[in-house]
Amino acid sequence: FVKAYQEQPEISYKSNILMYQSGGNFDKLAQRLDAYLQNPSRPTAIACYNDQLAIRVMDYLKGRGLKLPADISIVGFDDYHMSQYMSPGITTMNHEKTTMGEDTGKQMLRLLNKQPVESIKYDPQLIVRDSVADLN
């Protein structure tokens, strides 16, 4: 996303990135969401940094009378175990949390033993559920 964003400076000014930190004040995020939703060219989709935030945003949007994904699509990231049980189920990305944790531990032990470490690339898997509308 960041690379694509940087490679397209002619459209980057159109970005509507809202920053939110876990444990932050959701009301502030909600106020900014409301401002975007009242705009005639409101967003057609929202991408959240994790599924728990996507669940909160979905609940908020539904409370505003929006239908998901007919009115607005939503995606998350991390395949939180409850994501599949939401209505609609959240489209998300799965990444190997357990494997990443194990690899991190091994890398830390290598560093402590003054052994070289190498970067590890993980390929996440897209899990398509019902929270995203088809593009026409």
PDB file of C-alpha atoms in Angstrom:
ATOM      1  CA  PHE A   1       0.000   0.000   0.000  1.00  0.00           C
ATOM      2  CA  VAL A   2       2.705   2.465   1.007  1.00  0.00           C
ATOM      3  CA  LYS A   3       4.758   1.699  -2.105  1.00  0.00           C
ATOM      4  CA  ALA A   4       1.726   2.133  -4.379  1.00  0.00           C
ATOM      5  CA  TYR A   5       0.841   5.348  -2.561  1.00  0.00           C
ATOM      6  CA  GLN A   6       4.349   6.735  -3.056  1.00  0.00           C
ATOM      7  CA  GLU A   7       4.398   5.746  -6.721  1.00  0.00           C
ATOM      8  CA  GLN A   8       1.165   7.657  -7.431  1.00  0.00           C
ATOM      9  CA  PRO A   9       1.785  11.235  -6.200  1.00  0.00           C
ATOM     10  CA  GLU A  10      -0.845  12.599  -8.590  1.00  0.00           C
ATOM     11  CA  ILE A  11      -3.598  10.828  -6.646  1.00  0.00           C
ATOM     12  CA  SER A  12      -2.073  10.675  -3.165  1.00  0.00           C
ATOM     13  CA  TYR A  13      -3.703  13.980  -2.190  1.00  0.00           C
ATOM     14  CA  LYS A  14      -7.066  12.211  -2.433  1.00  0.00           C
ATOM     15  CA  SER A  15      -6.162   9.872   0.414  1.00  0.00           C
ATOM     16  CA  ASN A  16      -8.450   9.700   3.420  1.00  0.00           C
ATOM     17  CA  ILE A  17      -6.213   8.022   5.968  1.00  0.00           C
ATOM     18  CA  LEU A  18      -7.538   8.176   9.519  1.00  0.00           C
ATOM     19  CA  MET A  19      -5.074   7.304  12.227  1.00  0.00           C
ATOM     20  CA  TYR A  20      -6.209   5.315  15.244  1.00  0.00           C
ATOM     21  CA  GLN A  21      -4.228   3.575  17.944  1.00  0.00           C
ATOM     22  CA  SER A  22      -5.472   0.603  19.946  1.00  0.00           C
ATOM     23  CA  GLY A  23      -6.790   1.849  23.240  1.00  0.00           C
ATOM     24  CA  GLY A  24      -7.293   5.281  21.729  1.00  0.00           C
ATOM     25  CA  ASN A  25     -10.470   7.303  21.952  1.00  0.00           C
ATOM     26  CA  PHE A  26     -12.861   5.707  19.451  1.00  0.00           C
ATOM     27  CA  ASP A  27     -15.171   8.731  19.713  1.00  0.00           C
ATOM     28  CA  LYS A  28     -12.577  10.891  17.952  1.00  0.00           C
ATOM     29  CA  LEU A  29     -12.324   8.358  15.151  1.00  0.00           C
ATOM     30  CA  ALA A  30     -16.128   8.207  14.983  1.00  0.00           C
ATOM     31  CA  GLN A  31     -16.352  11.981  14.566  1.00  0.00           C
ATOM     32  CA  ARG A  32     -13.929  11.849  11.653  1.00  0.00           C
ATOM     33  CA  LEU A  33     -15.840   8.931  10.134  1.00  0.00           C
ATOM     34  CA  ASP A  34     -19.046  10.960  10.375  1.00  0.00           C
ATOM     35  CA  ALA A  35     -17.411  13.834   8.512  1.00  0.00           C
ATOM     36  CA  TYR A  36     -16.391  11.511   5.680  1.00  0.00           C
ATOM     37  CA  LEU A  37     -19.781   9.812   5.597  1.00  0.00           C
ATOM     38  CA  GLN A  38     -21.582  13.133   5.220  1.00  0.00           C
ATOM     39  CA  ASN A  39     -19.426  14.080   2.247  1.00  0.00           C
ATOM     40  CA  PRO A  40     -21.150  13.609  -1.134  1.00  0.00           C
ATOM     41  CA  SER A  41     -18.123  11.620  -2.321  1.00  0.00           C
ATOM     42  CA  ARG A  42     -17.978   9.458   0.774  1.00  0.00           C
ATOM     43  CA  PRO A  43     -15.709   6.420   0.796  1.00  0.00           C
ATOM     44  CA  THR A  44     -16.921   3.159  -0.665  1.00  0.00           C
ATOM     45  CA  ALA A  45     -14.593   1.092   1.517  1.00  0.00           C
ATOM     46  CA  ILE A  46     -12.673   1.209   4.788  1.00  0.00           C
ATOM     47  CA  ALA A  47      -9.523  -0.807   5.483  1.00  0.00           C
ATOM     48  CA  CYS A  48      -8.711  -1.335   9.172  1.00  0.00           C
ATOM     49  CA  TYR A  49      -5.337  -2.292  10.596  1.00  0.00           C
ATOM     50  CA  ASN A  50      -6.857  -5.221  12.454  1.00  0.00           C
ATOM     51  CA  ASP A  51     -10.118  -7.114  12.641  1.00  0.00           C
ATOM     52  CA  GLN A  52     -11.034  -5.919  16.125  1.00  0.00           C
ATOM     53  CA  LEU A  53     -11.080  -2.341  14.859  1.00  0.00           C
ATOM     54  CA  ALA A  54     -13.036  -3.497  11.794  1.00  0.00           C
ATOM     55  CA  ILE A  55     -15.656  -4.998  14.141  1.00  0.00           C
ATOM     56  CA  ARG A  56     -15.975  -1.684  16.023  1.00  0.00           C
ATOM     57  CA  VAL A  57     -16.206   0.289  12.785  1.00  0.00           C
ATOM     58  CA  MET A  58     -18.806  -2.139  11.393  1.00  0.00           C
ATOM     59  CA  ASP A  59     -20.906  -1.733  14.513  1.00  0.00           C
ATOM     60  CA  TYR A  60     -20.604   2.020  14.297  1.00  0.00           C
ATOM     61  CA  LEU A  61     -21.577   2.101  10.610  1.00  0.00           C
ATOM     62  CA  LYS A  62     -24.559  -0.166  11.199  1.00  0.00           C
ATOM     63  CA  GLY A  63     -25.639   2.141  14.024  1.00  0.00           C
ATOM     64  CA  ARG A  64     -25.665   4.951  11.455  1.00  0.00           C
ATOM     65  CA  GLY A  65     -28.054   2.946   9.288  1.00  0.00           C
ATOM     66  CA  LEU A  66     -25.514   1.872   6.678  1.00  0.00           C
ATOM     67  CA  LYS A  67     -25.726  -1.569   5.121  1.00  0.00           C
ATOM     68  CA  LEU A  68     -22.538  -3.578   4.775  1.00  0.00           C
ATOM     69  CA  PRO A  69     -21.258  -4.118   2.153  1.00  0.00           C
ATOM     70  CA  ALA A  70     -24.025  -2.572   0.001  1.00  0.00           C
ATOM     71  CA  ASP A  71     -23.317   0.971   1.243  1.00  0.00           C
ATOM     72  CA  ILE A  72     -19.704   0.568   2.303  1.00  0.00           C
ATOM     73  CA  SER A  73     -17.207  -2.299   2.280  1.00  0.00           C
ATOM     74  CA  ILE A  74     -14.860  -3.054   5.136  1.00  0.00           C
ATOM     75  CA  VAL A  75     -11.710  -5.156   5.451  1.00  0.00           C
ATOM     76  CA  GLY A  76      -9.483  -6.010   8.367  1.00  0.00           C
ATOM     77  CA  PHE A  77      -6.127  -7.640   8.900  1.00  0.00           C
ATOM     78  CA  ASP A  78      -5.075 -10.538  11.129  1.00  0.00           C
ATOM     79  CA  ASP A  79      -8.022 -12.978  10.874  1.00  0.00           C
ATOM     80  CA  TYR A  80      -9.193 -12.454  14.448  1.00  0.00           C
ATOM     81  CA  HIS A  81     -11.101 -15.575  15.473  1.00  0.00           C
ATOM     82  CA  MET A  82     -14.438 -13.734  15.778  1.00  0.00           C
ATOM     83  CA  SER A  83     -14.211 -12.200  12.280  1.00  0.00           C
ATOM     84  CA  GLN A  84     -15.855 -15.161  10.620  1.00  0.00           C
ATOM     85  CA  TYR A  85     -18.849 -14.980  12.951  1.00  0.00           C
ATOM     86  CA  MET A  86     -19.663 -11.329  12.332  1.00  0.00           C
ATOM     87  CA  SER A  87     -22.515 -10.362  10.074  1.00  0.00           C
ATOM     88  CA  PRO A  88     -21.252  -9.914   7.478  1.00  0.00           C
ATOM     89  CA  GLY A  89     -18.117 -12.004   7.927  1.00  0.00           C
ATOM     90  CA  ILE A  90     -15.038  -9.793   7.667  1.00  0.00           C
ATOM     91  CA  THR A  91     -12.755 -10.076   4.657  1.00  0.00           C
ATOM     92  CA  THR A  92      -9.260 -10.096   6.116  1.00  0.00           C
ATOM     93  CA  MET A  93      -5.657 -11.150   5.736  1.00  0.00           C
ATOM     94  CA  ASN A  94      -4.280 -14.088   7.661  1.00  0.00           C
ATOM     95  CA  HIS A  95      -0.673 -14.117   8.716  1.00  0.00           C
ATOM     96  CA  GLU A  96       1.180 -16.792  10.591  1.00  0.00           C
ATOM     97  CA  LYS A  97       1.197 -15.277  14.088  1.00  0.00           C
ATOM     98  CA  THR A  98       2.500 -18.419  15.750  1.00  0.00           C
ATOM     99  CA  THR A  99       5.230 -18.974  13.166  1.00  0.00           C
ATOM    100  CA  MET A 100       6.222 -15.298  13.351  1.00  0.00           C
ATOM    101  CA  GLY A 101       6.494 -15.493  17.128  1.00  0.00           C
ATOM    102  CA  GLU A 102       8.568 -18.661  16.997  1.00  0.00           C
ATOM    103  CA  ASP A 103      10.848 -17.217  14.315  1.00  0.00           C
ATOM    104  CA  THR A 104      11.284 -14.024  16.331  1.00  0.00           C
ATOM    105  CA  GLY A 105      12.308 -16.030  19.389  1.00  0.00           C
ATOM    106  CA  LYS A 106      14.838 -17.988  17.345  1.00  0.00           C
ATOM    107  CA  GLN A 107      16.233 -14.784  15.834  1.00  0.00           C
ATOM    108  CA  MET A 108      16.588 -13.211  19.269  1.00  0.00           C
ATOM    109  CA  LEU A 109      18.500 -16.260  20.521  1.00  0.00           C
ATOM    110  CA  ARG A 110      20.779 -16.026  17.483  1.00  0.00           C
ATOM    111  CA  LEU A 111      21.417 -12.338  18.225  1.00  0.00           C
ATOM    112  CA  LEU A 112      22.175 -13.081  21.869  1.00  0.00           C
ATOM    113  CA  ASN A 113      24.657 -15.712  20.707  1.00  0.00           C
ATOM    114  CA  LYS A 114      26.205 -13.169  18.312  1.00  0.00           C
ATOM    115  CA  GLN A 115      25.132 -15.200  15.281  1.00  0.00           C
ATOM    116  CA  PRO A 116      23.924 -13.577  12.069  1.00  0.00           C
ATOM    117  CA  VAL A 117      20.223 -13.213  11.399  1.00  0.00           C
ATOM    118  CA  GLU A 118      18.370 -12.676   8.147  1.00  0.00           C
ATOM    119  CA  SER A 119      15.079 -11.007   7.361  1.00  0.00           C
ATOM    120  CA  ILE A 120      12.151 -13.351   6.967  1.00  0.00           C
ATOM    121  CA  LYS A 121       9.350 -12.665   4.529  1.00  0.00           C
ATOM    122  CA  TYR A 122       5.871 -13.962   5.270  1.00  0.00           C
ATOM    123  CA  ASP A 123       3.170 -14.203   2.643  1.00  0.00           C
ATOM    124  CA  PRO A 124      -0.240 -13.419   4.100  1.00  0.00           C
ATOM    125  CA  GLN A 125      -3.341 -15.132   2.773  1.00  0.00           C
ATOM    126  CA  LEU A 126      -6.428 -13.186   1.724  1.00  0.00           C
ATOM    127  CA  ILE A 127      -9.553 -14.578   3.354  1.00  0.00           C
ATOM    128  CA  VAL A 128     -12.575 -13.442   1.387  1.00  0.00           C
ATOM    129  CA  ARG A 129     -15.804 -13.221   3.324  1.00  0.00           C
ATOM    130  CA  ASP A 130     -18.911 -11.090   2.881  1.00  0.00           C
ATOM    131  CA  SER A 131     -17.895  -7.601   4.056  1.00  0.00           C
ATOM    132  CA  VAL A 132     -16.752  -6.433   0.615  1.00  0.00           C
ATOM    133  CA  ALA A 133     -19.000  -5.638  -2.338  1.00  0.00           C
ATOM    134  CA  ASP A 134     -18.008  -6.524  -5.878  1.00  0.00           C
ATOM    135  CA  LEU A 135     -16.748  -3.575  -7.895  1.00  0.00           C
ATOM    136  CA  ASN A 136     -18.724  -2.746 -11.005  1.00  0.00           C
TER     137      ASN A 136
END
